[in-house]
GROMACS .gro file of C-alpha atoms in nm:
model
  161
    1UNK     CA    1   5.169  -1.572   4.197
    2UNK     CA    2   4.968  -1.634   3.883
    3UNK     CA    3   5.013  -2.010   3.924
    4UNK     CA    4   4.890  -1.992   4.283
    5UNK     CA    5   4.572  -1.811   4.174
    6UNK     CA    6   4.501  -2.077   3.913
    7UNK     CA    7   4.559  -2.351   4.169
    8UNK     CA    8   4.323  -2.185   4.416
    9UNK     CA    9   4.056  -2.171   4.148
   10UNK     CA   10   4.090  -2.545   4.080
   11UNK     CA   11   4.072  -2.631   4.451
   12UNK     CA   12   3.761  -2.417   4.503
   13UNK     CA   13   3.595  -2.571   4.198
   14UNK     CA   14   3.665  -2.926   4.317
   15UNK     CA   15   3.547  -2.862   4.671
   16UNK     CA   16   3.229  -2.691   4.560
   17UNK     CA   17   3.152  -2.973   4.315
   18UNK     CA   18   3.124  -3.216   4.607
   19UNK     CA   19   2.925  -2.975   4.821
   20UNK     CA   20   2.551  -2.947   4.725
   21UNK     CA   21   2.542  -2.582   4.835
   22UNK     CA   22   2.838  -2.510   4.612
   23UNK     CA   23   2.668  -2.674   4.313
   24UNK     CA   24   2.359  -2.460   4.366
   25UNK     CA   25   2.569  -2.147   4.396
   26UNK     CA   26   2.726  -2.213   4.056
   27UNK     CA   27   2.403  -2.303   3.877
   28UNK     CA   28   2.298  -2.016   3.650
   29UNK     CA   29   1.973  -1.849   3.739
   30UNK     CA   30   1.681  -1.907   3.505
   31UNK     CA   31   1.599  -1.622   3.271
   32UNK     CA   32   1.340  -1.389   3.416
   33UNK     CA   33   0.993  -1.412   3.270
   34UNK     CA   34   0.943  -1.178   2.978
   35UNK     CA   35   0.807  -0.847   3.089
   36UNK     CA   36   0.457  -0.776   2.969
   37UNK     CA   37   0.447  -0.561   2.659
   38UNK     CA   38   0.344  -0.205   2.720
   39UNK     CA   39   0.018  -0.143   2.538
   40UNK     CA   40   0.035   0.112   2.259
   41UNK     CA   41  -0.045   0.468   2.350
   42UNK     CA   42  -0.421   0.490   2.350
   43UNK     CA   43  -0.568   0.769   2.143
   44UNK     CA   44  -0.923   0.877   2.086
   45UNK     CA   45  -1.026   0.968   1.734
   46UNK     CA   46  -1.248   1.273   1.694
   47UNK     CA   47  -1.294   1.347   1.324
   48UNK     CA   48  -1.561   1.151   1.140
   49UNK     CA   49  -1.634   1.308   0.801
   50UNK     CA   50  -1.592   1.619   0.593
   51UNK     CA   51  -1.865   1.677   0.336
   52UNK     CA   52  -1.930   1.951   0.082
   53UNK     CA   53  -2.284   2.012  -0.043
   54UNK     CA   54  -2.252   2.027  -0.424
   55UNK     CA   55  -2.534   2.282  -0.452
   56UNK     CA   56  -2.397   2.626  -0.534
   57UNK     CA   57  -2.575   2.911  -0.359
   58UNK     CA   58  -2.554   3.283  -0.420
   59UNK     CA   59  -2.480   3.514  -0.127
   60UNK     CA   60  -2.390   3.880  -0.176
   61UNK     CA   61  -2.311   3.821  -0.544
   62UNK     CA   62  -2.070   3.539  -0.458
   63UNK     CA   63  -2.083   3.170  -0.538
   64UNK     CA   64  -2.093   2.982  -0.208
   65UNK     CA   65  -2.088   2.616  -0.111
   66UNK     CA   66  -2.162   2.479   0.234
   67UNK     CA   67  -1.946   2.217   0.400
   68UNK     CA   68  -1.973   2.026   0.727
   69UNK     CA   69  -1.709   1.874   0.950
   70UNK     CA   70  -1.859   1.599   1.169
   71UNK     CA   71  -1.714   1.452   1.487
   72UNK     CA   72  -1.748   1.096   1.612
   73UNK     CA   73  -1.886   1.228   1.942
   74UNK     CA   74  -1.986   1.564   2.089
   75UNK     CA   75  -1.696   1.796   2.169
   76UNK     CA   76  -1.600   1.810   2.535
   77UNK     CA   77  -1.460   2.160   2.505
   78UNK     CA   78  -1.419   2.409   2.222
   79UNK     CA   79  -1.234   2.229   1.941
   80UNK     CA   80  -1.036   2.412   1.675
   81UNK     CA   81  -1.031   2.207   1.353
   82UNK     CA   82  -0.781   2.325   1.091
   83UNK     CA   83  -0.892   2.341   0.728
   84UNK     CA   84  -0.663   2.289   0.431
   85UNK     CA   85  -0.716   2.347   0.062
   86UNK     CA   86  -0.475   2.103  -0.099
   87UNK     CA   87  -0.226   2.310  -0.297
   88UNK     CA   88  -0.372   2.628  -0.148
   89UNK     CA   89  -0.187   2.942  -0.044
   90UNK     CA   90  -0.256   3.159   0.262
   91UNK     CA   91  -0.420   3.494   0.193
   92UNK     CA   92  -0.486   3.791   0.421
   93UNK     CA   93  -0.783   3.753   0.650
   94UNK     CA   94  -0.687   3.410   0.786
   95UNK     CA   95  -0.803   3.231   0.471
   96UNK     CA   96  -0.665   2.990   0.213
   97UNK     CA   97  -0.699   3.009  -0.165
   98UNK     CA   98  -0.662   2.763  -0.450
   99UNK     CA   99  -0.785   2.837  -0.804
  100UNK     CA  100  -1.099   3.051  -0.749
  101UNK     CA  101  -1.185   2.898  -0.409
  102UNK     CA  102  -1.141   3.063  -0.069
  103UNK     CA  103  -1.197   2.905   0.272
  104UNK     CA  104  -1.121   3.007   0.628
  105UNK     CA  105  -0.828   2.830   0.796
  106UNK     CA  106  -1.012   2.723   1.109
  107UNK     CA  107  -1.351   2.588   1.211
  108UNK     CA  108  -1.454   2.596   1.576
  109UNK     CA  109  -1.678   2.321   1.713
  110UNK     CA  110  -1.849   2.430   2.034
  111UNK     CA  111  -1.881   2.206   2.343
  112UNK     CA  112  -2.153   1.938   2.323
  113UNK     CA  113  -2.183   1.986   1.944
  114UNK     CA  114  -2.080   1.708   1.707
  115UNK     CA  115  -2.057   1.906   1.383
  116UNK     CA  116  -1.992   2.250   1.243
  117UNK     CA  117  -2.093   2.402   0.910
  118UNK     CA  118  -1.878   2.650   0.720
  119UNK     CA  119  -1.880   2.832   0.386
  120UNK     CA  120  -1.656   2.782   0.087
  121UNK     CA  121  -1.643   3.087  -0.140
  122UNK     CA  122  -1.598   3.017  -0.510
  123UNK     CA  123  -1.569   3.358  -0.671
  124UNK     CA  124  -1.787   3.650  -0.766
  125UNK     CA  125  -2.096   3.655  -0.984
  126UNK     CA  126  -2.039   4.023  -1.067
  127UNK     CA  127  -2.010   4.072  -1.443
  128UNK     CA  128  -1.669   4.194  -1.554
  129UNK     CA  129  -1.611   4.469  -1.803
  130UNK     CA  130  -1.548   4.328  -2.148
  131UNK     CA  131  -1.586   3.970  -2.261
  132UNK     CA  132  -1.718   3.731  -1.995
  133UNK     CA  133  -1.450   3.482  -1.891
  134UNK     CA  134  -1.460   3.121  -2.003
  135UNK     CA  135  -1.550   2.895  -1.711
  136UNK     CA  136  -1.357   2.575  -1.649
  137UNK     CA  137  -1.453   2.299  -1.407
  138UNK     CA  138  -1.192   2.242  -1.137
  139UNK     CA  139  -1.181   1.964  -0.879
  140UNK     CA  140  -1.078   2.101  -0.541
  141UNK     CA  141  -0.952   1.888  -0.251
  142UNK     CA  142  -1.024   2.009   0.101
  143UNK     CA  143  -0.913   1.851   0.428
  144UNK     CA  144  -0.990   1.895   0.798
  145UNK     CA  145  -0.720   1.827   1.059
  146UNK     CA  146  -0.736   1.781   1.433
  147UNK     CA  147  -0.405   1.680   1.589
  148UNK     CA  148  -0.271   1.392   1.381
  149UNK     CA  149  -0.613   1.308   1.235
  150UNK     CA  150  -0.712   1.409   0.884
  151UNK     CA  151  -1.031   1.366   0.681
  152UNK     CA  152  -1.071   1.496   0.327
  153UNK     CA  153  -1.303   1.518   0.031
  154UNK     CA  154  -1.319   1.675  -0.313
  155UNK     CA  155  -1.575   1.891  -0.489
  156UNK     CA  156  -1.609   2.054  -0.830
  157UNK     CA  157  -1.646   2.426  -0.902
  158UNK     CA  158  -1.657   2.642  -1.214
  159UNK     CA  159  -1.362   2.881  -1.217
  160UNK     CA  160  -1.280   3.150  -1.471
  161UNK     CA  161  -1.001   3.050  -1.704
   0.00000   0.00000   0.00000
């Protein structure tokens, strides 16, 4: 039976080689044209800059700095931008702390606004009982995040040693 199958194959191959339709049927099809590449997922960036005004101000006996997170365009709806003090730890009251610096965890940019200002608290000016502490300059890194975007900057403060 196996020999008969092989013989049938040879007969079919010979007959189709003399028949133009048979030759076409055995010709391999050309490779299909390459499919167009899918464009990368389009994303729209929102965060532009994060700046800290180096001028220390005094508010309610506390050292305060002002910072601004700027957007590339006005917000379409209320945008919650997360703040991060690099190396900071969460503290009660929805804030973060590193060294002597405290900042809120979130800044809200209102619709049609393209920036929002916020405060960075850098300790108390109240005199302590006893010897005044020695002050040491510290460089603090702060970042703003929105989705996968991140902008950051650094600033210098005087912290008690």
